[in-house]
Amino acid sequence: MKLCTISLLLLSLCIHTRAEEEEDYYKLLGVSRDATVKEIRKAFKVLAVKLHPDKNQDDENAAAVFVKLARAYEVLKDPHTRKHYDLNGDSPDSVKKQQYHSYTYYRDQFGIYDDDPIIVTLSRSDYELNVLDDNQAWFVNFYSPNCHHCHELAPTWRKLARELEGVIRIGAVNCEDDYALCYQLSIEAYPTLLYYEKEAHLFEGERYRGDRTVEALEDFVLSKIRVDIKEISSIDWENSEFDQHQWLLFLCGENNVNCPEKRTMIKLAASLEGLIFAGIVTDDELCKKISPNYRKHPIVFWQIKEGKRGVHSIHGADTKEILENVLNKLPNPESVDADKFKEIRSALRDSSQDVKPWLFCFYLGAATELNLQLKRLPALLPDIQIGLIHCGKNSALCSSLHVVRYPTWGILKVGGAFEIHHGRDVLHDVATFARDGVKSVNLHALSPADFQHIMTDGTPWLVDWYAPWCPPCRKLTPELRKASLEFAPEKVQFGTIDCTLHRNLCAQQGVNSYPTIMLYNSSQAQRFSGVLNADSIAEFINDMMNPTVISLDKDNFVQITRKSKDEMWVVDFYAPWCGPCQKLALEWRRFAKQVNQFPEVKVGQVDCVANAELCNAQNIRSYPTIRLYPLGSRGLSSVAIYNGNRDALSLKRWLLSFIPTSVESFNAKQFEKNILRKDYFLPWLVDFYAPWCGHCTHFEPEFRLVAQRLEGRVRSAKVDCEAERMFCGSLGIRGYPTVMLYLSPTVSHRIESQEASQILRMVKKLIEDYKRAHNHDEL
């Protein structure tokens, strides 16, 4: 075992050294370590067109350089190979085998839509995360780079994306790169266009079968959009409720040739949904009343600003210009500099002040592209302040907060914790992040300096080591927030560390997969293994803070070697890197909690990597190995080895078979003889069960505990109703487990509980009532 451990360490060092020595794929492509797939594709295309061997025939090294570039792209575009590369590097043999396409392929066919700022290039790793959207519809183009019709459609698809910007989301999938996704969705011809309604499921995309012109495609989309454009009458206008909202009004009185087209109205209403109400007025007199110049400028904005009402004529040659002019009438978020940020954070840290949390947008250049989102956010987040931070003017602040891409959204919570959004930069995702994030006041984004402080502070911290591009990491974040709400900050704090920014720290801490969750409590660190949801994480923390499993090592293993006959030990010998051991960990803790009521039973575990000599001395040859040292034996003189299913229920059933009990097992004849056909001095408490019934196995320790507590006053028995099905049926037993108290052959009561304390209370009361009634009858 020691030799194996040394070999593994040497191998790890070799891999790490090789990863450091070989050329960095991120630097090769000129992207940051947290770059998105789209940024990686875009960077590769620029380099591919510039450095392709077909274009650099005079350079004898051009082919070798390009092979490295192509390999870098192949590794980094896929989350699985990217994760492996980040942790272990790449194999030189893989680079030698790398293939590449012709120069014209990369120039004309590769990544048709990668340069488009509006069209979202989707991949297998993020398709569901993006398209299955509760708040926006999606129209997705599945194409192949070698398909002539796909290239013909490309200019139309780009124009459609511009026309419908803000109305729906337009996407594209390269089926040559993501064949598995296209196969899963039964894409058999290119291009195939799928339309997803809001809240649609993966296989509910509707195939578009019409003409592939911008007008036909736009008509199809607009026919699917459901927006509320209210027809407003004079009565509505006078209604006080109308006054409470801001409206975009289309003044379409009789014969007004300047009235916008229906499609323009739909696009504007959809773009402003949730921000401004849309209405149409057809009454000439009302149109004049609202705006005397309505025939020339039929679109007006009815605005409420600082309690005052006003009407603004909105001009514009197209939908986009009209939308910009409406948004320009709305107030801008507050611009915040480094000093103001420090002041806000201090106020949030001061528990005596009643202040709102903040959502910040960190940006460079002009914020015009963010305009629509920024103006809509205040309506969606009434209890959160919105701020703008220009990272060109506040570079030191952005650097200290580890802001490395733009725009970046971050929240500053009550208490001062800061957290960055790593999801999509779309309105509803940002709003959801802010709403959920500000609630989890003890979830912090951590730096290496913060982590060093944690290690010396002594306060328990649960830390999520992650990479922003990793899909499971992004799915984990909302679950981590939910889990953090279960704990007060003084009990346990939560933190996240970005391994793309703090690579060395992650390597030092042995992070070998994303996400990795560790609980740090003083000098001890416990790795989480289990389902990545809030309940499992909260259960893990509670188990670690209040352990029922005893961690054994060479110093305290003497507890087993010197165990008395009155003790039973059951021990899991495991290795942290072992997959089945990781799956067992959660079940082992549950098992320990379920048998905790038996004082004679001790549940332990031994880390065989940290305690290799101990495991070697115990002849442990595989992981996990589960051993039981039974009652009635001293030390290690007797041992049983478990080979069953590794779940808490199966383990508990196995362990109970080693514990003696006062509960008698009756078949039908024994039950009739002892309970139904003769008077008896002590009442009988009977558990009717079935071996396959999970609830029965969970209940058995409770029933044993009851039998133990009532010994001398009540006798206990159990009946296997799988073996005695007809007999149990004749007694009216219809479900398992069923507990009956027999006070005499003719007097019985059903106990409607499976908790020991309640059963004890109910049994004692029934016996007392029976004795009282019996004594009264004798008198």
PDB file of C-alpha atoms in Angstrom, residues 50-277:
ATOM      1  CA  LYS A  50      -3.993  34.140 -40.054  1.00  0.00           C
ATOM      2  CA  LEU A  51      -1.681  31.166 -39.366  1.00  0.00           C
ATOM      3  CA  HIS A  52      -3.063  28.368 -41.564  1.00  0.00           C
ATOM      4  CA  PRO A  53      -0.283  26.438 -43.385  1.00  0.00           C
ATOM      5  CA  ASP A  54      -2.035  26.981 -46.756  1.00  0.00           C
ATOM      6  CA  LYS A  55      -1.486  30.707 -46.293  1.00  0.00           C
ATOM      7  CA  ASN A  56       2.037  30.396 -44.848  1.00  0.00           C
ATOM      8  CA  GLN A  57       3.682  27.924 -47.224  1.00  0.00           C
ATOM      9  CA  ASP A  58       7.098  29.544 -46.849  1.00  0.00           C
ATOM     10  CA  ASP A  59       7.132  28.785 -43.119  1.00  0.00           C
ATOM     11  CA  GLU A  60       8.330  25.206 -42.508  1.00  0.00           C
ATOM     12  CA  ASN A  61       6.968  25.300 -38.929  1.00  0.00           C
ATOM     13  CA  ALA A  62       3.498  26.506 -39.952  1.00  0.00           C
ATOM     14  CA  ALA A  63       1.937  23.016 -39.908  1.00  0.00           C
ATOM     15  CA  ALA A  64       3.338  22.151 -36.464  1.00  0.00           C
ATOM     16  CA  VAL A  65       2.172  25.494 -35.026  1.00  0.00           C
ATOM     17  CA  PHE A  66      -1.269  25.070 -36.538  1.00  0.00           C
ATOM     18  CA  VAL A  67      -1.623  21.522 -35.195  1.00  0.00           C
ATOM     19  CA  LYS A  68      -1.041  22.910 -31.694  1.00  0.00           C
ATOM     20  CA  LEU A  69      -3.640  25.623 -32.297  1.00  0.00           C
ATOM     21  CA  ALA A  70      -6.192  23.109 -33.564  1.00  0.00           C
ATOM     22  CA  ARG A  71      -5.527  20.845 -30.590  1.00  0.00           C
ATOM     23  CA  ALA A  72      -5.893  23.755 -28.171  1.00  0.00           C
ATOM     24  CA  TYR A  73      -9.274  24.569 -29.683  1.00  0.00           C
ATOM     25  CA  GLU A  74     -10.477  20.937 -29.612  1.00  0.00           C
ATOM     26  CA  VAL A  75      -9.559  20.600 -25.935  1.00  0.00           C
ATOM     27  CA  LEU A  76     -10.932  23.922 -24.683  1.00  0.00           C
ATOM     28  CA  LYS A  77     -14.238  23.941 -26.582  1.00  0.00           C
ATOM     29  CA  ASP A  78     -15.571  20.900 -24.680  1.00  0.00           C
ATOM     30  CA  PRO A  79     -16.205  21.192 -20.900  1.00  0.00           C
ATOM     31  CA  HIS A  80     -15.056  17.624 -20.181  1.00  0.00           C
ATOM     32  CA  THR A  81     -11.719  17.803 -22.024  1.00  0.00           C
ATOM     33  CA  ARG A  82     -11.226  21.364 -20.789  1.00  0.00           C
ATOM     34  CA  LYS A  83     -11.640  20.271 -17.166  1.00  0.00           C
ATOM     35  CA  HIS A  84      -9.159  17.419 -17.699  1.00  0.00           C
ATOM     36  CA  TYR A  85      -6.684  19.832 -19.280  1.00  0.00           C
ATOM     37  CA  ASP A  86      -7.029  22.416 -16.494  1.00  0.00           C
ATOM     38  CA  LEU A  87      -6.255  19.754 -13.904  1.00  0.00           C
ATOM     39  CA  ASN A  88      -3.813  17.416 -15.667  1.00  0.00           C
ATOM     40  CA  GLY A  89      -2.627  19.024 -18.890  1.00  0.00           C
ATOM     41  CA  ASP A  90      -2.759  17.304 -22.288  1.00  0.00           C
ATOM     42  CA  SER A  91      -0.924  14.321 -23.708  1.00  0.00           C
ATOM     43  CA  PRO A  92       1.767  15.115 -26.343  1.00  0.00           C
ATOM     44  CA  ASP A  93       0.595  12.075 -28.328  1.00  0.00           C
ATOM     45  CA  SER A  94      -2.823  13.694 -28.750  1.00  0.00           C
ATOM     46  CA  VAL A  95      -1.259  16.767 -30.355  1.00  0.00           C
ATOM     47  CA  LYS A  96       0.584  14.641 -32.918  1.00  0.00           C
ATOM     48  CA  LYS A  97      -2.679  12.955 -33.984  1.00  0.00           C
ATOM     49  CA  GLN A  98      -4.569  16.259 -34.401  1.00  0.00           C
ATOM     50  CA  GLN A  99      -6.231  16.835 -37.808  1.00  0.00           C
ATOM     51  CA  TYR A 100      -7.209  20.172 -39.361  1.00  0.00           C
ATOM     52  CA  HIS A 101      -9.300  21.539 -42.268  1.00  0.00           C
ATOM     53  CA  SER A 102      -8.342  23.634 -45.280  1.00  0.00           C
ATOM     54  CA  TYR A 103      -7.805  27.396 -45.162  1.00  0.00           C
ATOM     55  CA  THR A 104     -11.071  28.101 -47.025  1.00  0.00           C
ATOM     56  CA  TYR A 105     -13.010  26.053 -44.474  1.00  0.00           C
ATOM     57  CA  TYR A 106     -11.824  28.234 -41.588  1.00  0.00           C
ATOM     58  CA  ARG A 107     -12.275  31.445 -43.618  1.00  0.00           C
ATOM     59  CA  ASP A 108     -15.736  30.763 -45.057  1.00  0.00           C
ATOM     60  CA  GLN A 109     -17.383  27.910 -43.168  1.00  0.00           C
ATOM     61  CA  PHE A 110     -16.091  27.712 -39.614  1.00  0.00           C
ATOM     62  CA  GLY A 111     -18.280  29.358 -36.962  1.00  0.00           C
ATOM     63  CA  ILE A 112     -20.708  31.093 -39.299  1.00  0.00           C
ATOM     64  CA  TYR A 113     -22.305  33.045 -36.454  1.00  0.00           C
ATOM     65  CA  ASP A 114     -19.418  33.378 -34.003  1.00  0.00           C
ATOM     66  CA  ASP A 115     -18.790  37.028 -34.903  1.00  0.00           C
ATOM     67  CA  ASP A 116     -22.426  38.047 -34.539  1.00  0.00           C
ATOM     68  CA  PRO A 117     -23.037  39.964 -31.280  1.00  0.00           C
ATOM     69  CA  ILE A 118     -26.754  39.110 -31.151  1.00  0.00           C
ATOM     70  CA  ILE A 119     -26.930  35.459 -32.264  1.00  0.00           C
ATOM     71  CA  VAL A 120     -26.046  33.058 -29.427  1.00  0.00           C
ATOM     72  CA  THR A 121     -23.890  30.128 -30.553  1.00  0.00           C
ATOM     73  CA  LEU A 122     -25.114  27.196 -28.463  1.00  0.00           C
ATOM     74  CA  SER A 123     -23.378  23.917 -27.627  1.00  0.00           C
ATOM     75  CA  ARG A 124     -24.291  20.634 -25.974  1.00  0.00           C
ATOM     76  CA  SER A 125     -23.065  21.875 -22.597  1.00  0.00           C
ATOM     77  CA  ASP A 126     -25.258  24.993 -22.438  1.00  0.00           C
ATOM     78  CA  TYR A 127     -28.196  24.295 -24.782  1.00  0.00           C
ATOM     79  CA  GLU A 128     -30.732  23.345 -22.107  1.00  0.00           C
ATOM     80  CA  LEU A 129     -29.424  25.982 -19.713  1.00  0.00           C
ATOM     81  CA  ASN A 130     -30.157  28.681 -22.313  1.00  0.00           C
ATOM     82  CA  VAL A 131     -33.110  27.538 -24.394  1.00  0.00           C
ATOM     83  CA  LEU A 132     -35.367  26.168 -21.646  1.00  0.00           C
ATOM     84  CA  ASP A 133     -36.183  29.707 -20.557  1.00  0.00           C
ATOM     85  CA  ASP A 134     -39.211  30.698 -18.481  1.00  0.00           C
ATOM     86  CA  ASN A 135     -38.941  34.314 -19.572  1.00  0.00           C
ATOM     87  CA  GLN A 136     -37.986  34.368 -23.251  1.00  0.00           C
ATOM     88  CA  ALA A 137     -38.793  32.448 -26.411  1.00  0.00           C
ATOM     89  CA  TRP A 138     -35.950  31.098 -28.577  1.00  0.00           C
ATOM     90  CA  PHE A 139     -35.560  30.514 -32.325  1.00  0.00           C
ATOM     91  CA  VAL A 140     -32.623  28.183 -33.056  1.00  0.00           C
ATOM     92  CA  ASN A 141     -30.882  27.433 -36.358  1.00  0.00           C
ATOM     93  CA  PHE A 142     -29.241  23.977 -36.590  1.00  0.00           C
ATOM     94  CA  TYR A 143     -26.682  24.065 -39.397  1.00  0.00           C
ATOM     95  CA  SER A 144     -23.627  22.363 -40.866  1.00  0.00           C
ATOM     96  CA  PRO A 145     -20.605  24.372 -42.090  1.00  0.00           C
ATOM     97  CA  ASN A 146     -20.499  22.258 -45.274  1.00  0.00           C
ATOM     98  CA  CYS A 147     -24.164  22.907 -46.112  1.00  0.00           C
ATOM     99  CA  HIS A 148     -24.731  25.311 -49.039  1.00  0.00           C
ATOM    100  CA  HIS A 149     -28.289  26.228 -47.970  1.00  0.00           C
ATOM    101  CA  CYS A 150     -27.007  27.015 -44.459  1.00  0.00           C
ATOM    102  CA  HIS A 151     -24.631  29.611 -45.892  1.00  0.00           C
ATOM    103  CA  GLU A 152     -27.428  31.041 -48.034  1.00  0.00           C
ATOM    104  CA  LEU A 153     -29.597  31.434 -44.921  1.00  0.00           C
ATOM    105  CA  ALA A 154     -26.846  33.072 -42.823  1.00  0.00           C
ATOM    106  CA  PRO A 155     -27.378  36.736 -43.965  1.00  0.00           C
ATOM    107  CA  THR A 156     -31.143  36.320 -43.472  1.00  0.00           C
ATOM    108  CA  TRP A 157     -30.667  34.828 -40.017  1.00  0.00           C
ATOM    109  CA  ARG A 158     -28.385  37.704 -38.989  1.00  0.00           C
ATOM    110  CA  LYS A 159     -30.901  40.299 -40.223  1.00  0.00           C
ATOM    111  CA  LEU A 160     -33.711  38.475 -38.398  1.00  0.00           C
ATOM    112  CA  ALA A 161     -31.655  38.605 -35.183  1.00  0.00           C
ATOM    113  CA  ARG A 162     -31.266  42.390 -35.557  1.00  0.00           C
ATOM    114  CA  GLU A 163     -34.989  42.859 -36.273  1.00  0.00           C
ATOM    115  CA  LEU A 164     -36.058  40.791 -33.256  1.00  0.00           C
ATOM    116  CA  GLU A 165     -33.401  41.931 -30.779  1.00  0.00           C
ATOM    117  CA  GLY A 166     -35.068  42.280 -27.384  1.00  0.00           C
ATOM    118  CA  VAL A 167     -38.197  40.471 -28.607  1.00  0.00           C
ATOM    119  CA  ILE A 168     -36.925  36.874 -28.558  1.00  0.00           C
ATOM    120  CA  ARG A 169     -33.500  35.201 -28.433  1.00  0.00           C
ATOM    121  CA  ILE A 170     -31.933  33.967 -31.674  1.00  0.00           C
ATOM    122  CA  GLY A 171     -29.518  31.020 -31.488  1.00  0.00           C
ATOM    123  CA  ALA A 172     -27.450  28.706 -33.678  1.00  0.00           C
ATOM    124  CA  VAL A 173     -25.997  25.201 -33.273  1.00  0.00           C
ATOM    125  CA  ASN A 174     -23.129  23.848 -35.371  1.00  0.00           C
ATOM    126  CA  CYS A 175     -24.115  20.194 -35.864  1.00  0.00           C
ATOM    127  CA  GLU A 176     -20.636  19.272 -37.048  1.00  0.00           C
ATOM    128  CA  ASP A 177     -19.247  20.303 -33.651  1.00  0.00           C
ATOM    129  CA  ASP A 178     -22.270  19.159 -31.618  1.00  0.00           C
ATOM    130  CA  TYR A 179     -23.472  16.078 -33.463  1.00  0.00           C
ATOM    131  CA  ALA A 180     -24.669  14.377 -30.253  1.00  0.00           C
ATOM    132  CA  LEU A 181     -27.033  17.265 -29.444  1.00  0.00           C
ATOM    133  CA  CYS A 182     -28.398  17.386 -32.989  1.00  0.00           C
ATOM    134  CA  TYR A 183     -28.885  13.602 -32.995  1.00  0.00           C
ATOM    135  CA  GLN A 184     -30.667  13.798 -29.639  1.00  0.00           C
ATOM    136  CA  LEU A 185     -33.100  16.360 -31.093  1.00  0.00           C
ATOM    137  CA  SER A 186     -33.590  14.280 -34.307  1.00  0.00           C
ATOM    138  CA  ILE A 187     -32.030  16.932 -36.570  1.00  0.00           C
ATOM    139  CA  GLU A 188     -31.684  15.104 -39.887  1.00  0.00           C
ATOM    140  CA  ALA A 189     -31.450  17.947 -42.422  1.00  0.00           C
ATOM    141  CA  TYR A 190     -29.733  21.349 -42.573  1.00  0.00           C
ATOM    142  CA  PRO A 191     -30.700  23.989 -41.883  1.00  0.00           C
ATOM    143  CA  THR A 192     -33.409  23.006 -39.382  1.00  0.00           C
ATOM    144  CA  LEU A 193     -35.118  25.808 -37.465  1.00  0.00           C
ATOM    145  CA  LEU A 194     -36.746  25.121 -34.072  1.00  0.00           C
ATOM    146  CA  TYR A 195     -38.926  27.609 -32.190  1.00  0.00           C
ATOM    147  CA  TYR A 196     -39.208  27.260 -28.404  1.00  0.00           C
ATOM    148  CA  GLU A 197     -42.047  28.992 -26.557  1.00  0.00           C
ATOM    149  CA  LYS A 198     -41.425  30.328 -23.048  1.00  0.00           C
ATOM    150  CA  GLU A 199     -41.327  27.489 -20.489  1.00  0.00           C
ATOM    151  CA  ALA A 200     -40.957  24.856 -23.241  1.00  0.00           C
ATOM    152  CA  HIS A 201     -39.264  21.503 -22.629  1.00  0.00           C
ATOM    153  CA  LEU A 202     -36.268  20.134 -24.529  1.00  0.00           C
ATOM    154  CA  PHE A 203     -38.248  18.175 -27.109  1.00  0.00           C
ATOM    155  CA  GLU A 204     -41.024  20.765 -27.568  1.00  0.00           C
ATOM    156  CA  GLY A 205     -39.289  22.890 -30.198  1.00  0.00           C
ATOM    157  CA  GLU A 206     -41.620  23.566 -33.150  1.00  0.00           C
ATOM    158  CA  ARG A 207     -40.071  23.041 -36.609  1.00  0.00           C
ATOM    159  CA  TYR A 208     -40.379  25.962 -38.987  1.00  0.00           C
ATOM    160  CA  ARG A 209     -41.382  24.805 -42.472  1.00  0.00           C
ATOM    161  CA  GLY A 210     -42.128  28.114 -44.250  1.00  0.00           C
ATOM    162  CA  ASP A 211     -40.172  30.347 -46.618  1.00  0.00           C
ATOM    163  CA  ARG A 212     -36.717  31.365 -45.470  1.00  0.00           C
ATOM    164  CA  THR A 213     -37.117  35.097 -46.009  1.00  0.00           C
ATOM    165  CA  VAL A 214     -36.775  37.690 -43.259  1.00  0.00           C
ATOM    166  CA  GLU A 215     -40.435  38.713 -43.660  1.00  0.00           C
ATOM    167  CA  ALA A 216     -41.766  35.135 -43.492  1.00  0.00           C
ATOM    168  CA  LEU A 217     -39.573  34.218 -40.532  1.00  0.00           C
ATOM    169  CA  GLU A 218     -40.509  37.414 -38.674  1.00  0.00           C
ATOM    170  CA  ASP A 219     -44.229  36.858 -39.350  1.00  0.00           C
ATOM    171  CA  PHE A 220     -43.923  33.334 -37.958  1.00  0.00           C
ATOM    172  CA  VAL A 221     -42.258  34.563 -34.754  1.00  0.00           C
ATOM    173  CA  LEU A 222     -44.680  37.458 -34.238  1.00  0.00           C
ATOM    174  CA  SER A 223     -47.633  35.091 -34.685  1.00  0.00           C
ATOM    175  CA  LYS A 224     -46.297  33.099 -31.718  1.00  0.00           C
ATOM    176  CA  ILE A 225     -45.699  36.023 -29.374  1.00  0.00           C
ATOM    177  CA  ARG A 226     -48.387  36.756 -26.816  1.00  0.00           C
ATOM    178  CA  VAL A 227     -48.352  40.416 -25.757  1.00  0.00           C
ATOM    179  CA  ASP A 228     -51.080  42.514 -24.182  1.00  0.00           C
ATOM    180  CA  ILE A 229     -51.755  45.697 -26.166  1.00  0.00           C
ATOM    181  CA  LYS A 230     -54.784  47.144 -24.403  1.00  0.00           C
ATOM    182  CA  GLU A 231     -57.439  49.053 -26.345  1.00  0.00           C
ATOM    183  CA  ILE A 232     -57.927  52.264 -24.387  1.00  0.00           C
ATOM    184  CA  SER A 233     -61.229  54.156 -24.358  1.00  0.00           C
ATOM    185  CA  SER A 234     -62.150  57.555 -22.888  1.00  0.00           C
ATOM    186  CA  ILE A 235     -63.516  55.740 -19.818  1.00  0.00           C
ATOM    187  CA  ASP A 236     -60.181  53.934 -19.323  1.00  0.00           C
ATOM    188  CA  TRP A 237     -58.315  57.230 -19.696  1.00  0.00           C
ATOM    189  CA  GLU A 238     -60.332  58.815 -16.901  1.00  0.00           C
ATOM    190  CA  ASN A 239     -59.870  55.779 -14.621  1.00  0.00           C
ATOM    191  CA  SER A 240     -57.604  56.501 -11.671  1.00  0.00           C
ATOM    192  CA  GLU A 241     -55.920  53.079 -12.043  1.00  0.00           C
ATOM    193  CA  PHE A 242     -54.650  54.100 -15.484  1.00  0.00           C
ATOM    194  CA  ASP A 243     -52.740  56.912 -13.798  1.00  0.00           C
ATOM    195  CA  GLN A 244     -50.701  54.469 -11.706  1.00  0.00           C
ATOM    196  CA  HIS A 245     -48.713  53.023 -14.631  1.00  0.00           C
ATOM    197  CA  GLN A 246     -46.428  54.213 -17.406  1.00  0.00           C
ATOM    198  CA  TRP A 247     -47.725  53.573 -20.914  1.00  0.00           C
ATOM    199  CA  LEU A 248     -46.433  53.422 -24.475  1.00  0.00           C
ATOM    200  CA  LEU A 249     -49.477  54.541 -26.485  1.00  0.00           C
ATOM    201  CA  PHE A 250     -50.173  54.070 -30.194  1.00  0.00           C
ATOM    202  CA  LEU A 251     -52.547  56.884 -31.224  1.00  0.00           C
ATOM    203  CA  CYS A 252     -54.261  55.337 -34.219  1.00  0.00           C
ATOM    204  CA  GLY A 253     -57.266  57.571 -34.785  1.00  0.00           C
ATOM    205  CA  GLU A 254     -59.353  57.212 -37.920  1.00  0.00           C
ATOM    206  CA  ASN A 255     -57.388  57.463 -41.188  1.00  0.00           C
ATOM    207  CA  ASN A 256     -54.067  58.113 -39.443  1.00  0.00           C
ATOM    208  CA  VAL A 257     -51.662  56.925 -42.133  1.00  0.00           C
ATOM    209  CA  ASN A 258     -48.681  57.330 -39.786  1.00  0.00           C
ATOM    210  CA  CYS A 259     -50.009  54.766 -37.298  1.00  0.00           C
ATOM    211  CA  PRO A 260     -47.309  52.086 -36.817  1.00  0.00           C
ATOM    212  CA  GLU A 261     -47.765  48.623 -38.309  1.00  0.00           C
ATOM    213  CA  LYS A 262     -49.121  45.869 -36.121  1.00  0.00           C
ATOM    214  CA  ARG A 263     -45.741  44.088 -36.216  1.00  0.00           C
ATOM    215  CA  THR A 264     -44.012  47.213 -34.899  1.00  0.00           C
ATOM    216  CA  MET A 265     -46.505  47.431 -32.055  1.00  0.00           C
ATOM    217  CA  ILE A 266     -45.962  43.765 -31.142  1.00  0.00           C
ATOM    218  CA  LYS A 267     -42.156  44.125 -31.184  1.00  0.00           C
ATOM    219  CA  LEU A 268     -42.213  47.242 -29.029  1.00  0.00           C
ATOM    220  CA  ALA A 269     -44.713  45.751 -26.567  1.00  0.00           C
ATOM    221  CA  ALA A 270     -42.672  42.542 -26.288  1.00  0.00           C
ATOM    222  CA  SER A 271     -39.386  44.426 -25.804  1.00  0.00           C
ATOM    223  CA  LEU A 272     -40.874  46.618 -23.057  1.00  0.00           C
ATOM    224  CA  GLU A 273     -42.873  43.859 -21.361  1.00  0.00           C
ATOM    225  CA  GLY A 274     -42.619  44.130 -17.581  1.00  0.00           C
ATOM    226  CA  LEU A 275     -41.335  47.716 -17.817  1.00  0.00           C
ATOM    227  CA  ILE A 276     -43.998  49.775 -19.589  1.00  0.00           C
ATOM    228  CA  PHE A 277     -47.592  48.889 -20.489  1.00  0.00           C
TER     229      PHE A 277
END
